[in-house]
Tab-separated table of C-alpha atoms in Angstrom:
chain	number	residue	atom	x	y	z
A	81	MET	CA	-59.102	14.422	-0.820
A	82	THR	CA	-60.443	13.453	-4.239
A	83	GLY	CA	-59.373	10.306	-5.995
A	84	THR	CA	-57.842	12.319	-8.823
A	85	LEU	CA	-55.516	14.223	-6.553
A	86	ARG	CA	-54.602	11.152	-4.505
A	87	ASP	CA	-53.631	9.202	-7.616
A	88	ALA	CA	-51.690	12.095	-9.069
A	89	SER	CA	-49.753	12.557	-5.842
A	90	ALA	CA	-48.793	8.914	-5.925
A	91	ALA	CA	-47.492	9.391	-9.444
A	92	GLN	CA	-44.991	11.918	-8.085
A	93	GLY	CA	-43.466	9.405	-5.748
A	94	GLY	CA	-45.562	10.317	-2.730
A	95	SER	CA	-47.571	7.910	-0.659
A	96	GLY	CA	-50.721	8.763	-2.578
A	97	GLU	CA	-52.350	9.936	0.641
A	98	SER	CA	-52.431	13.493	1.928
A	99	ALA	CA	-53.220	14.724	5.406
A	100	VAL	CA	-55.075	17.655	3.837
A	101	ASP	CA	-58.085	17.507	1.541
A	102	HIS	CA	-56.751	19.676	-1.279
A	103	GLU	CA	-58.643	21.518	-3.962
A	104	ALA	CA	-57.035	22.603	-7.228
A	105	VAL	CA	-57.583	26.163	-8.469
A	106	ILE	CA	-56.904	26.641	-12.174
A	107	GLY	CA	-57.152	29.663	-14.412
A	108	LEU	CA	-56.178	29.682	-18.085
A	109	GLU	CA	-54.718	32.477	-20.136
A	110	VAL	CA	-55.195	31.850	-23.827
A	111	HIS	CA	-53.392	33.695	-26.592
A	112	ALA	CA	-55.023	33.496	-30.003
A	113	GLN	CA	-53.651	35.056	-33.166
A	114	LEU	CA	-56.294	36.835	-35.198
A	115	LEU	CA	-56.964	35.921	-38.815
A	116	THR	CA	-56.248	39.347	-40.203
A	117	ARG	CA	-54.348	39.864	-43.430
A	118	SER	CA	-51.890	42.364	-41.946
A	119	LYS	CA	-50.147	42.824	-38.622
A	120	MET	CA	-51.492	44.768	-35.659
A	121	PHE	CA	-49.740	48.072	-36.216
A	122	CYS	CA	-48.237	47.919	-39.727
A	123	GLY	CA	-49.031	46.601	-43.206
A	124	CYS	CA	-46.774	43.516	-43.131
A	125	PRO	CA	-48.494	40.169	-43.865
A	126	ALA	CA	-49.761	38.464	-40.726
A	127	THR	CA	-48.923	35.013	-42.134
A	128	TYR	CA	-45.430	33.868	-41.306
A	129	VAL	CA	-45.158	30.101	-40.950
A	130	GLU	CA	-43.886	29.450	-44.477
A	131	ALA	CA	-42.031	32.746	-44.951
A	132	GLU	CA	-38.255	32.967	-44.965
A	133	PRO	CA	-36.920	34.220	-41.604
A	134	ASN	CA	-37.390	37.957	-41.122
A	135	ASP	CA	-38.967	38.440	-44.581
A	136	ASN	CA	-42.306	39.786	-43.261
A	137	THR	CA	-40.891	42.720	-41.376
A	138	CYS	CA	-40.707	46.483	-41.676
A	139	PRO	CA	-39.363	49.369	-39.551
A	140	VAL	CA	-42.608	49.457	-37.526
A	141	CYS	CA	-42.700	45.809	-36.431
A	142	LEU	CA	-38.915	45.839	-35.967
A	143	GLY	CA	-39.305	48.742	-33.535
A	144	MET	CA	-37.071	51.171	-35.395
A	145	PRO	CA	-36.837	54.635	-33.791
A	146	GLY	CA	-39.167	57.241	-35.236
A	147	THR	CA	-41.776	54.818	-36.593
A	148	LEU	CA	-45.405	55.115	-35.564
A	149	PRO	CA	-47.963	52.311	-35.150
A	150	VAL	CA	-51.421	52.388	-36.771
A	151	ILE	CA	-54.230	50.281	-35.255
A	152	ASN	CA	-55.596	47.425	-37.375
A	153	ARG	CA	-59.373	48.013	-37.417
A	154	ARG	CA	-60.170	44.407	-38.299
A	155	ALA	CA	-58.223	43.170	-35.275
A	156	VAL	CA	-60.317	45.392	-33.018
A	157	GLU	CA	-63.507	44.089	-34.647
A	158	TYR	CA	-62.423	40.448	-34.217
A	159	THR	CA	-61.584	41.026	-30.552
A	160	VAL	CA	-64.958	42.631	-29.895
A	161	ARG	CA	-66.601	39.731	-31.759
A	162	THR	CA	-64.831	37.277	-29.471
A	163	ALA	CA	-65.726	39.257	-26.369
A	164	LEU	CA	-69.408	39.279	-27.309
A	165	ALA	CA	-69.346	35.543	-28.026
A	166	LEU	CA	-67.961	35.088	-24.504
A	167	ASN	CA	-70.690	37.239	-22.940
A	168	CYS	CA	-68.322	40.073	-22.064
A	169	VAL	CA	-69.154	43.709	-21.396
A	170	ILE	CA	-67.588	46.190	-23.828
A	171	PRO	CA	-66.500	49.376	-22.007
A	172	ASP	CA	-67.004	52.713	-23.688
A	173	PHE	CA	-63.355	53.644	-23.436
A	174	THR	CA	-60.163	51.647	-23.895
A	175	LYS	CA	-56.506	52.373	-24.485
A	176	PHE	CA	-53.264	50.630	-25.334
A	177	ASP	CA	-50.336	50.451	-22.906
A	178	ARG	CA	-46.678	49.630	-23.071
A	179	LYS	CA	-45.663	46.475	-21.221
A	180	ASN	CA	-41.954	46.815	-20.618
A	181	TYR	CA	-39.613	43.853	-20.493
A	182	PHE	CA	-36.414	42.867	-22.213
A	183	TYR	CA	-36.192	39.704	-24.215
A	184	PRO	CA	-34.549	39.050	-27.606
A	185	ASP	CA	-37.863	38.283	-29.351
A	186	LEU	CA	-39.214	41.743	-28.482
A	187	PRO	CA	-37.439	44.239	-30.756
A	188	LYS	CA	-38.837	47.392	-29.145
A	189	GLY	CA	-38.050	46.349	-25.576
A	190	TYR	CA	-41.759	46.631	-24.833
A	191	GLN	CA	-44.988	45.083	-26.064
A	192	ILE	CA	-48.014	47.173	-27.008
A	193	SER	CA	-50.750	45.596	-24.923
A	194	LYS	CA	-53.541	46.637	-22.584
A	195	TYR	CA	-53.463	46.993	-18.825
A	196	ASP	CA	-56.102	48.762	-16.751
A	197	LEU	CA	-58.647	49.580	-19.474
A	198	PRO	CA	-59.049	46.473	-21.620
A	199	LEU	CA	-61.353	46.049	-24.598
A	200	SER	CA	-63.800	43.860	-22.689
A	201	VAL	CA	-64.487	42.541	-19.184
A	202	ASP	CA	-66.730	40.276	-17.107
A	203	GLY	CA	-67.652	37.455	-19.466
A	204	HIS	CA	-68.128	33.735	-18.979
A	205	LEU	CA	-67.998	30.401	-20.788
A	206	GLU	CA	-70.252	27.496	-19.857
A	207	PHE	CA	-69.959	23.856	-20.891
A	208	ASP	CA	-71.114	20.385	-19.920
A	209	LEU	CA	-68.690	17.853	-18.458
A	210	ASP	CA	-69.591	14.455	-17.020
A	211	GLY	CA	-73.218	15.452	-16.623
A	212	ARG	CA	-72.383	18.714	-14.841
A	213	ARG	CA	-72.693	22.287	-16.040
A	214	VAL	CA	-69.393	24.128	-15.539
A	215	ARG	CA	-69.213	27.920	-15.640
A	216	CYS	CA	-65.883	29.702	-15.902
A	217	GLY	CA	-65.634	33.465	-15.684
A	218	ILE	CA	-63.756	35.449	-18.316
A	219	THR	CA	-61.841	38.276	-16.664
A	220	ARG	CA	-61.227	40.057	-19.937
A	221	VAL	CA	-60.449	39.727	-23.620
A	222	HIS	CA	-57.892	42.199	-24.811
A	223	LEU	CA	-55.685	42.925	-27.771
A	224	GLU	CA	-51.914	43.120	-28.099
A	225	GLU	CA	-49.117	42.299	-30.521
A	226	ASP	CA	-47.280	38.988	-30.743
A	227	THR	CA	-43.535	38.687	-30.266
A	228	GLY	CA	-40.917	37.219	-32.583
A	229	THR	CA	-39.756	33.633	-32.205
A	230	LEU	CA	-36.505	32.217	-30.883
A	231	HIS	CA	-34.946	29.059	-32.267
A	232	HIS	CA	-32.582	27.433	-29.794
A	233	ALA	CA	-29.785	25.016	-30.638
A	234	GLY	CA	-31.137	22.427	-28.221
A	235	ASP	CA	-34.448	21.358	-26.769
A	236	VAL	CA	-34.671	24.125	-24.197
A	237	LEU	CA	-33.110	27.520	-23.654
A	238	GLN	CA	-31.200	26.368	-20.594
A	239	SER	CA	-29.130	23.866	-22.585
A	240	ALA	CA	-28.856	25.797	-25.864
A	241	THR	CA	-25.416	26.763	-27.140
A	242	SER	CA	-26.855	29.412	-29.474
A	243	SER	CA	-30.210	30.935	-30.463
A	244	LEU	CA	-31.570	32.623	-33.590
A	245	VAL	CA	-34.403	35.123	-33.677
A	246	ASP	CA	-37.085	35.490	-36.376
A	247	TYR	CA	-39.246	38.627	-36.294
A	248	ASN	CA	-41.826	37.480	-38.857
A	249	ARG	CA	-44.314	36.858	-36.015
A	250	SER	CA	-43.504	40.138	-34.330
A	251	GLY	CA	-46.560	42.397	-34.462
A	252	VAL	CA	-49.121	39.753	-35.474
A	253	PRO	CA	-52.476	40.666	-33.812
A	254	LEU	CA	-52.809	38.639	-30.652
A	255	MET	CA	-55.861	38.309	-28.448
A	256	GLU	CA	-55.428	37.437	-24.789
A	257	ILE	CA	-58.389	35.732	-23.141
A	258	VAL	CA	-57.910	35.694	-19.385
A	259	GLY	CA	-60.049	33.190	-17.530
A	260	GLU	CA	-61.028	33.418	-13.875
A	261	PRO	CA	-59.576	30.750	-11.534
A	262	ASP	CA	-62.874	28.860	-11.604
A	263	LEU	CA	-61.662	25.485	-12.901
A	264	ARG	CA	-61.079	22.671	-10.407
A	265	SER	CA	-59.512	19.830	-12.382
A	266	ALA	CA	-57.286	19.109	-15.363
A	267	ALA	CA	-60.312	17.655	-17.163
A	268	GLU	CA	-62.226	20.919	-16.722
A	269	ALA	CA	-59.218	22.861	-18.005
A	270	LYS	CA	-59.005	20.683	-21.108
A	271	GLU	CA	-62.733	20.928	-21.813
A	272	TYR	CA	-62.733	24.715	-21.317
A	273	LEU	CA	-59.893	25.010	-23.794
A	274	GLU	CA	-61.599	22.809	-26.382
A	275	ARG	CA	-64.874	24.737	-26.149
A	276	LEU	CA	-63.076	28.079	-26.354
A	277	ARG	CA	-61.133	26.993	-29.431
A	278	GLN	CA	-64.353	25.775	-31.042
A	279	ILE	CA	-66.021	29.160	-30.495
A	280	LEU	CA	-63.066	31.119	-31.865
A	281	MET	CA	-63.041	28.984	-35.006
A	282	TYR	CA	-66.842	29.217	-35.329
A	283	ILE	CA	-66.772	32.997	-35.335
A	284	GLY	CA	-63.863	33.038	-37.790
A	285	VAL	CA	-61.238	34.881	-35.760
A	286	ASN	CA	-58.630	32.146	-35.173
A	287	ASP	CA	-57.478	28.925	-36.877
A	288	GLY	CA	-57.176	26.952	-33.617
A	289	ASN	CA	-53.725	25.573	-34.419
A	290	LEU	CA	-52.057	24.589	-31.133
A	291	GLU	CA	-49.140	22.873	-32.790
A	292	GLN	CA	-48.042	26.010	-34.657
A	293	GLY	CA	-48.841	28.230	-31.689
A	294	SER	CA	-51.557	30.408	-33.210
A	295	PHE	CA	-53.756	29.169	-30.337
A	296	ARG	CA	-51.776	28.663	-27.155
A	297	CYS	CA	-52.416	28.444	-23.470
A	298	ASP	CA	-50.703	29.174	-20.175
A	299	ALA	CA	-52.164	27.604	-17.053
A	300	ASN	CA	-52.067	29.132	-13.579
A	301	VAL	CA	-52.316	26.359	-11.007
A	302	SER	CA	-52.493	26.464	-7.229
A	303	ILE	CA	-53.922	24.296	-4.484
A	304	ARG	CA	-55.648	25.098	-1.226
A	305	PRO	CA	-57.388	23.192	1.568
A	306	ARG	CA	-60.884	22.339	0.385
A	307	GLY	CA	-63.516	24.631	1.823
A	308	THR	CA	-61.206	27.645	2.100
A	309	GLU	CA	-61.359	30.716	-0.109
A	310	THR	CA	-57.793	31.992	0.145
A	311	LEU	CA	-55.834	31.296	-3.017
A	312	GLY	CA	-52.625	29.306	-2.744
A	313	VAL	CA	-49.277	30.128	-4.348
A	314	LYS	CA	-49.822	30.394	-8.089
A	315	VAL	CA	-47.528	28.616	-10.523
A	316	GLU	CA	-47.680	29.412	-14.224
A	317	ILE	CA	-47.159	26.582	-16.723
A	318	LYS	CA	-46.043	27.242	-20.314
A	319	ASN	CA	-44.997	25.237	-23.397
A	320	MET	CA	-48.145	23.120	-23.825
A	321	ASN	CA	-48.973	22.563	-27.480
A	322	SER	CA	-51.889	20.138	-27.368
A	323	PHE	CA	-55.028	19.539	-25.319
A	324	ARG	CA	-53.475	16.359	-23.980
A	325	ALA	CA	-50.361	18.260	-22.940
A	326	VAL	CA	-52.507	20.788	-21.059
A	327	GLN	CA	-54.317	18.042	-19.170
A	328	ARG	CA	-51.123	16.148	-18.348
A	329	ALA	CA	-49.230	19.273	-17.307
A	330	VAL	CA	-52.006	20.452	-14.995
A	331	GLU	CA	-52.363	16.988	-13.469
A	332	TYR	CA	-48.618	16.836	-12.908
A	333	GLU	CA	-48.465	20.289	-11.369
A	334	ILE	CA	-51.323	19.631	-8.953
A	335	ALA	CA	-49.625	16.464	-7.813
A	336	ARG	CA	-46.225	18.157	-7.535
A	337	GLN	CA	-47.594	20.944	-5.362
A	338	ILE	CA	-49.356	18.489	-3.051
A	339	ALA	CA	-46.184	16.412	-2.774
A	340	VAL	CA	-44.120	19.513	-1.901
A	341	LEU	CA	-46.508	20.600	0.838
A	342	ASP	CA	-46.932	17.078	2.190
A	343	GLY	CA	-43.145	16.801	2.356
A	344	GLY	CA	-42.952	19.884	4.539
A	345	GLY	CA	-41.691	22.159	1.750
A	346	SER	CA	-43.072	25.439	0.522
A	347	LEU	CA	-44.171	26.685	-2.887
A	348	HIS	CA	-43.100	29.925	-4.495
A	349	GLN	CA	-44.567	31.874	-7.376
A	350	GLU	CA	-42.750	30.899	-10.554
A	351	THR	CA	-43.077	30.060	-14.221
A	352	ARG	CA	-42.519	26.404	-15.095
A	353	GLY	CA	-42.252	24.843	-18.556
A	354	TRP	CA	-43.918	21.593	-19.563
A	355	VAL	CA	-41.436	19.090	-21.025
A	356	GLU	CA	-43.452	16.553	-22.962
A	357	ALA	CA	-40.652	14.003	-23.237
A	358	ARG	CA	-40.192	13.934	-19.458
A	359	GLY	CA	-43.846	14.281	-18.614
A	360	ALA	CA	-42.914	16.954	-16.090
A	361	THR	CA	-42.761	20.681	-15.500
A	362	ILE	CA	-39.412	22.322	-14.833
A	363	SER	CA	-38.714	25.676	-13.215
A	364	GLN	CA	-37.886	28.429	-15.700
A	365	ARG	CA	-37.949	31.669	-13.772
A	366	SER	CA	-39.617	33.477	-10.930
A	367	LYS	CA	-43.026	34.810	-11.909
A	368	GLU	CA	-43.224	38.521	-12.585
A	369	GLN	CA	-45.774	40.753	-10.892
A	370	ALA	CA	-47.724	43.347	-12.870
A	371	HIS	CA	-45.620	46.169	-11.429
A	372	ASP	CA	-42.475	44.533	-12.812
A	373	TYR	CA	-43.659	45.444	-16.312
A	374	ARG	CA	-43.889	49.182	-15.533
A	375	TYR	CA	-46.993	49.648	-17.654
A	376	PHE	CA	-47.767	53.114	-18.939
A	377	PRO	CA	-50.155	54.418	-21.638
A	378	GLU	CA	-48.894	53.993	-25.196
A	379	PRO	CA	-48.087	57.584	-26.226
A	380	ASP	CA	-48.168	56.871	-29.975
A	381	LEU	CA	-51.773	55.588	-30.054
A	382	ALA	CA	-54.900	57.537	-29.246
A	383	PRO	CA	-57.407	55.900	-26.877
A	384	LEU	CA	-60.326	54.103	-28.499
A	385	VAL	CA	-63.984	54.980	-28.062
A	386	LEU	CA	-65.747	52.166	-29.872
A	387	GLY	CA	-69.302	53.456	-29.688
A	388	ALA	CA	-72.521	51.515	-29.200
A	389	GLU	CA	-73.286	51.477	-32.925
A	390	PHE	CA	-70.012	49.701	-33.744
A	391	VAL	CA	-70.519	47.157	-30.961
A	392	GLU	CA	-74.078	46.403	-32.077
A	393	GLU	CA	-72.927	46.037	-35.667
A	394	VAL	CA	-70.408	43.423	-34.555
A	395	ARG	CA	-73.027	41.709	-32.392
A	396	ARG	CA	-75.471	41.433	-35.309
A	397	ALA	CA	-72.776	39.765	-37.417
A	398	LEU	CA	-72.126	37.035	-34.842
A	399	PRO	CA	-72.978	33.597	-36.216
A	400	GLU	CA	-75.032	31.098	-34.258
A	401	LEU	CA	-72.652	29.547	-31.712
A	402	PRO	CA	-72.103	25.781	-31.543
A	403	GLU	CA	-74.101	25.010	-28.414
A	404	ALA	CA	-77.102	27.028	-29.570
A	405	ARG	CA	-76.880	25.489	-33.006
A	406	ALA	CA	-76.802	21.959	-31.619
A	407	ALA	CA	-79.896	22.705	-29.532
A	408	ARG	CA	-81.702	24.094	-32.578
A	409	LEU	CA	-80.817	21.084	-34.745
A	410	ILE	CA	-82.182	18.743	-32.073
A	411	GLU	CA	-85.441	20.661	-31.875
A	412	GLN	CA	-85.792	21.339	-35.587
A	413	HIS	CA	-84.776	17.951	-36.969
A	414	GLY	CA	-85.324	15.556	-34.082
A	415	ILE	CA	-81.778	14.210	-34.184
A	416	THR	CA	-80.058	12.916	-31.049
A	417	GLU	CA	-77.864	15.051	-28.806
A	418	GLY	CA	-74.842	12.955	-29.718
A	419	GLU	CA	-75.491	13.471	-33.429
A	420	ALA	CA	-75.979	17.210	-32.918
A	421	VAL	CA	-72.697	17.525	-31.022
A	422	LEU	CA	-70.824	15.729	-33.801
A	423	LEU	CA	-72.477	17.731	-36.580
A	424	THR	CA	-71.740	21.070	-34.919
A	425	ALA	CA	-68.136	20.305	-34.050
A	426	THR	CA	-67.137	22.831	-36.694
A	427	ARG	CA	-69.166	25.545	-38.372
A	428	GLU	CA	-68.339	24.149	-41.815
A	429	GLN	CA	-69.586	20.711	-40.785
A	430	ALA	CA	-72.857	22.103	-39.488
A	431	ASP	CA	-73.273	24.211	-42.624
A	432	SER	CA	-72.708	21.128	-44.762
A	433	TYR	CA	-75.337	19.143	-42.839
A	434	GLU	CA	-77.935	21.849	-43.234
A	435	ARG	CA	-77.204	22.243	-46.954
A	436	ILE	CA	-77.661	18.494	-47.481
A	437	VAL	CA	-80.926	18.446	-45.534
A	438	GLY	CA	-82.026	21.521	-47.468
A	439	ARG	CA	-81.643	19.525	-50.678
A	440	GLY	CA	-84.188	16.954	-49.597
A	441	VAL	CA	-82.257	14.288	-47.706
A	442	SER	CA	-84.037	13.226	-44.518
A	443	ALA	CA	-82.515	14.925	-41.481
A	444	GLY	CA	-82.049	11.657	-39.603
A	445	VAL	CA	-80.467	9.850	-42.556
A	446	ALA	CA	-78.098	12.759	-43.212
A	447	ALA	CA	-77.156	12.941	-39.516
A	448	ARG	CA	-76.393	9.228	-39.297
A	449	TRP	CA	-74.262	9.143	-42.442
A	450	LEU	CA	-72.396	12.376	-41.772
A	451	GLY	CA	-71.784	11.474	-38.137
A	452	ASN	CA	-70.496	7.989	-38.890
A	453	ASP	CA	-69.245	6.779	-42.256
A	454	VAL	CA	-68.576	10.187	-43.805
A	455	LEU	CA	-66.852	11.474	-40.658
A	456	ARG	CA	-64.698	8.351	-40.492
A	457	LEU	CA	-63.495	8.846	-44.073
A	458	ALA	CA	-62.985	12.584	-43.557
A	459	ASN	CA	-60.751	11.902	-40.564
A	460	ALA	CA	-58.886	9.058	-42.258
A	461	ASP	CA	-58.217	11.076	-45.415
A	462	HIS	CA	-57.838	14.450	-43.664
A	463	LEU	CA	-60.334	15.818	-46.153
A	464	PRO	CA	-63.807	17.124	-45.323
A	465	LEU	CA	-66.756	16.090	-47.456
A	466	TRP	CA	-67.087	19.441	-49.202
A	467	GLU	CA	-63.496	19.177	-50.426
A	468	SER	CA	-63.618	15.465	-51.286
A	469	GLY	CA	-64.064	13.973	-54.742
A	470	LEU	CA	-67.594	12.849	-53.880
A	471	GLY	CA	-68.606	16.236	-52.495
A	472	GLU	CA	-72.012	17.177	-51.194
A	473	ASP	CA	-73.591	16.643	-54.631
A	474	GLY	CA	-72.409	13.046	-54.706
A	475	LEU	CA	-73.531	12.324	-51.162
A	476	VAL	CA	-76.969	13.787	-51.802
A	477	ALA	CA	-77.275	11.529	-54.869
A	478	LEU	CA	-76.072	8.497	-52.922
A	479	LEU	CA	-78.411	9.063	-49.993
A	480	GLY	CA	-81.232	9.635	-52.456
A	481	LEU	CA	-80.636	6.112	-53.753
A	482	VAL	CA	-80.692	4.772	-50.186
A	483	GLU	CA	-83.912	6.549	-49.263
A	484	ALA	CA	-85.604	5.442	-52.482
A	485	GLY	CA	-84.664	1.823	-51.768
A	486	THR	CA	-82.678	1.651	-54.990
A	487	VAL	CA	-79.596	0.404	-53.144
A	488	ASN	CA	-79.212	-1.081	-49.704
A	489	SER	CA	-76.892	0.325	-47.040
A	490	THR	CA	-74.192	-2.260	-47.750
A	491	THR	CA	-73.933	-1.206	-51.375
A	492	ALA	CA	-74.157	2.470	-50.455
A	493	LYS	CA	-71.312	2.197	-47.941
A	494	ALA	CA	-69.147	0.403	-50.482
A	495	LEU	CA	-69.825	3.173	-52.996
A	496	LEU	CA	-69.067	5.847	-50.404
A	497	GLU	CA	-65.683	4.233	-49.748
A	498	GLU	CA	-64.943	3.999	-53.456
A	499	LEU	CA	-66.059	7.484	-54.446
A	500	TYR	CA	-65.063	9.607	-51.434
A	501	LEU	CA	-61.707	10.564	-52.910
A	502	ALA	CA	-62.112	9.485	-56.520
A	503	GLY	CA	-65.496	11.079	-57.095
A	504	GLY	CA	-68.137	9.886	-59.570
A	505	ASP	CA	-71.880	9.786	-60.142
A	506	PRO	CA	-73.457	7.192	-57.803
A	507	VAL	CA	-76.652	7.041	-59.897
A	508	ALA	CA	-74.793	6.202	-63.093
A	509	ILE	CA	-72.545	3.670	-61.363
A	510	VAL	CA	-75.467	1.841	-59.778
A	511	ARG	CA	-77.226	1.702	-63.156
A	512	ASP	CA	-74.168	0.662	-65.187
A	513	ARG	CA	-72.990	-2.013	-62.753
A	514	GLY	CA	-76.437	-3.354	-61.921
A	515	LEU	CA	-76.041	-2.655	-58.212
A	516	GLY	CA	-79.715	-2.040	-57.605
A	517	GLN	CA	-81.236	-3.587	-54.505
A	518	VAL	CA	-82.928	-6.973	-54.913
A	519	SER	CA	-86.406	-6.479	-53.472
A	520	ASP	CA	-88.402	-9.066	-55.390
A	521	THR	CA	-90.245	-11.159	-52.804
A	522	ASP	CA	-90.426	-14.296	-54.941
A	523	ALA	CA	-86.748	-14.178	-55.885
A	524	LEU	CA	-85.642	-13.546	-52.321
A	525	GLY	CA	-88.038	-16.186	-51.015
A	526	ALA	CA	-86.283	-18.851	-53.055
A	527	LEU	CA	-82.908	-17.724	-51.748
A	528	VAL	CA	-84.230	-17.684	-48.171
A	529	ASP	CA	-85.417	-21.273	-48.535
A	530	ALA	CA	-82.001	-22.288	-49.817
A	531	ALA	CA	-80.307	-20.521	-46.913
A	532	ILE	CA	-82.490	-22.321	-44.367
A	533	THR	CA	-81.617	-25.667	-45.919
A	534	ALA	CA	-77.906	-24.838	-45.959
A	535	ASN	CA	-77.741	-23.710	-42.296
A	536	PRO	CA	-79.611	-26.282	-40.194
A	537	LYS	CA	-77.657	-25.677	-36.969
A	538	ALA	CA	-78.113	-21.888	-37.094
A	539	VAL	CA	-81.800	-22.374	-37.789
A	540	ALA	CA	-82.124	-24.775	-34.833
A	541	ASP	CA	-80.294	-22.361	-32.537
A	542	PHE	CA	-82.545	-19.505	-33.605
A	543	GLN	CA	-85.658	-21.556	-33.063
A	544	ALA	CA	-84.284	-22.444	-29.616
A	545	GLY	CA	-84.206	-18.742	-28.745
A	546	LYS	CA	-80.733	-17.626	-29.821
A	547	GLU	CA	-81.539	-14.439	-31.726
A	548	THR	CA	-78.026	-13.863	-33.108
A	549	ALA	CA	-78.077	-17.262	-34.811
A	550	LEU	CA	-80.139	-15.715	-37.595
A	551	GLN	CA	-77.233	-13.610	-38.845
A	552	PRO	CA	-75.348	-16.344	-40.764
A	553	VAL	CA	-78.599	-17.307	-42.480
A	554	VAL	CA	-79.141	-13.682	-43.538
A	555	GLY	CA	-75.508	-13.567	-44.607
A	556	HIS	CA	-76.070	-16.592	-46.835
A	557	VAL	CA	-78.728	-14.681	-48.768
A	558	MET	CA	-76.638	-11.493	-48.917
A	559	LYS	CA	-73.716	-13.455	-50.326
A	560	ALA	CA	-75.918	-15.036	-52.950
A	561	THR	CA	-77.039	-11.575	-54.122
A	562	ARG	CA	-73.562	-10.031	-53.891
A	563	GLY	CA	-74.758	-7.893	-51.022
A	564	ARG	CA	-77.674	-6.398	-52.959
A	565	ALA	CA	-80.600	-8.016	-51.141
A	566	ASP	CA	-83.034	-5.916	-49.144
A	567	ALA	CA	-81.860	-7.005	-45.699
A	568	ARG	CA	-85.070	-6.001	-43.948
A	569	LEU	CA	-87.146	-8.021	-46.406
A	570	VAL	CA	-84.816	-11.010	-46.019
A	571	ASN	CA	-85.183	-10.824	-42.249
A	572	ARG	CA	-88.948	-10.672	-42.515
A	573	LEU	CA	-89.139	-13.632	-44.875
A	574	LEU	CA	-86.843	-15.696	-42.677
A	575	ARG	CA	-88.825	-14.998	-39.526
A	576	GLU	CA	-92.091	-15.806	-41.263
A	577	ARG	CA	-90.742	-19.174	-42.386
A	578	LEU	CA	-89.039	-20.092	-39.113
A	579	SER	CA	-91.894	-19.074	-36.867
A	580	GLY	CA	-94.285	-21.542	-38.475
């Protein structure tokens, strides 16, 4: 039994030891709303978060009798784009089906989805985790319509005294990405989800918002004795609205299933909801089988024959994906893998880096500043560089001053802090305030001599072999120049004097 499973079992009140060496089997089903302007089968706006309840509706998305759906071409294109990014095969022929079930958020009593002939099949997603390469199969990527939303008077349906329904979301184009049960830990599930979200945002089909539910995930979790191939009883987990929630819920469910079996109980196929406040999953209902939905072909929509020309057109429009882009930046600019991963976290961030390098800033300097100080401010202020007051123009000017030796890094970082939101011309500010770097050897030499005299203990420690003892002596010179001294020159002058 692995350490992860043993610890998790203990967290459920078990002994922490299991007589059986268990292996977790995890498959994720991700639903991602597409960034189209209109809904899947009608002309209503696809945005709904800030709309008044039931404002963005029409007879089609409300399922009124006699209305006919019309396929959103852009939604089909975005789904094919996603499928190609996930290495899927695009069949020649596909059709929509009716998935029948009754629930208040589904006005028609059925959902237009896909069953036996999806838009794409047989893909995969690969990623690195803890020095290993993980490959997870993609069963299919298909297209359907979203449901409305229910608002319960209480935390969960089971305890609600009343519920309200809002159909603004009903009919929003929804992509379902079904992953194979190839993941073996909660950490792999979390990483898979993060990489998938990154790709969807890179190719511009989804906004990646877990909190608002435009990118959401259900996890199918089972366990089996390690070394066996037979799948265990699958439990579906819902209601996870963050990567952390996905990891915690999967960890909990693995441990719960082990504890049940170790206690002599049995598992049954069901849907369980993750309750963040309790840190636990709770049973919601028995899990439906495919035949429970009584699928049949959607009679109001003709089948789709996409054609090779359309598929190739979509393929040609695919942007460079994050992993490939990171590899290219490493090779092209000689930056580190860690820097490349940070710079390609989003497509906009990578674009910004390449624009800045294209304007003459050294690739390494740009990578270090964007991956550290600029990223820190962007996260703190919730504002990317290209939308900040400083902007790319200001950063290019600032880094130009650094590379020319006009200002030192201390001054440049102070200016970055000051100008990131407020904006301003770094060149003019450095000139007007006299912030230029002090690089005069004679002037700095005199200050170095004074610093040595003022710090006899630090000097003695340094000469005795304590390297870090030099820092307060350097600091003495920096203070005397209000942080404007050329630190490398100060270091060199100090070492020359103290080595004699």
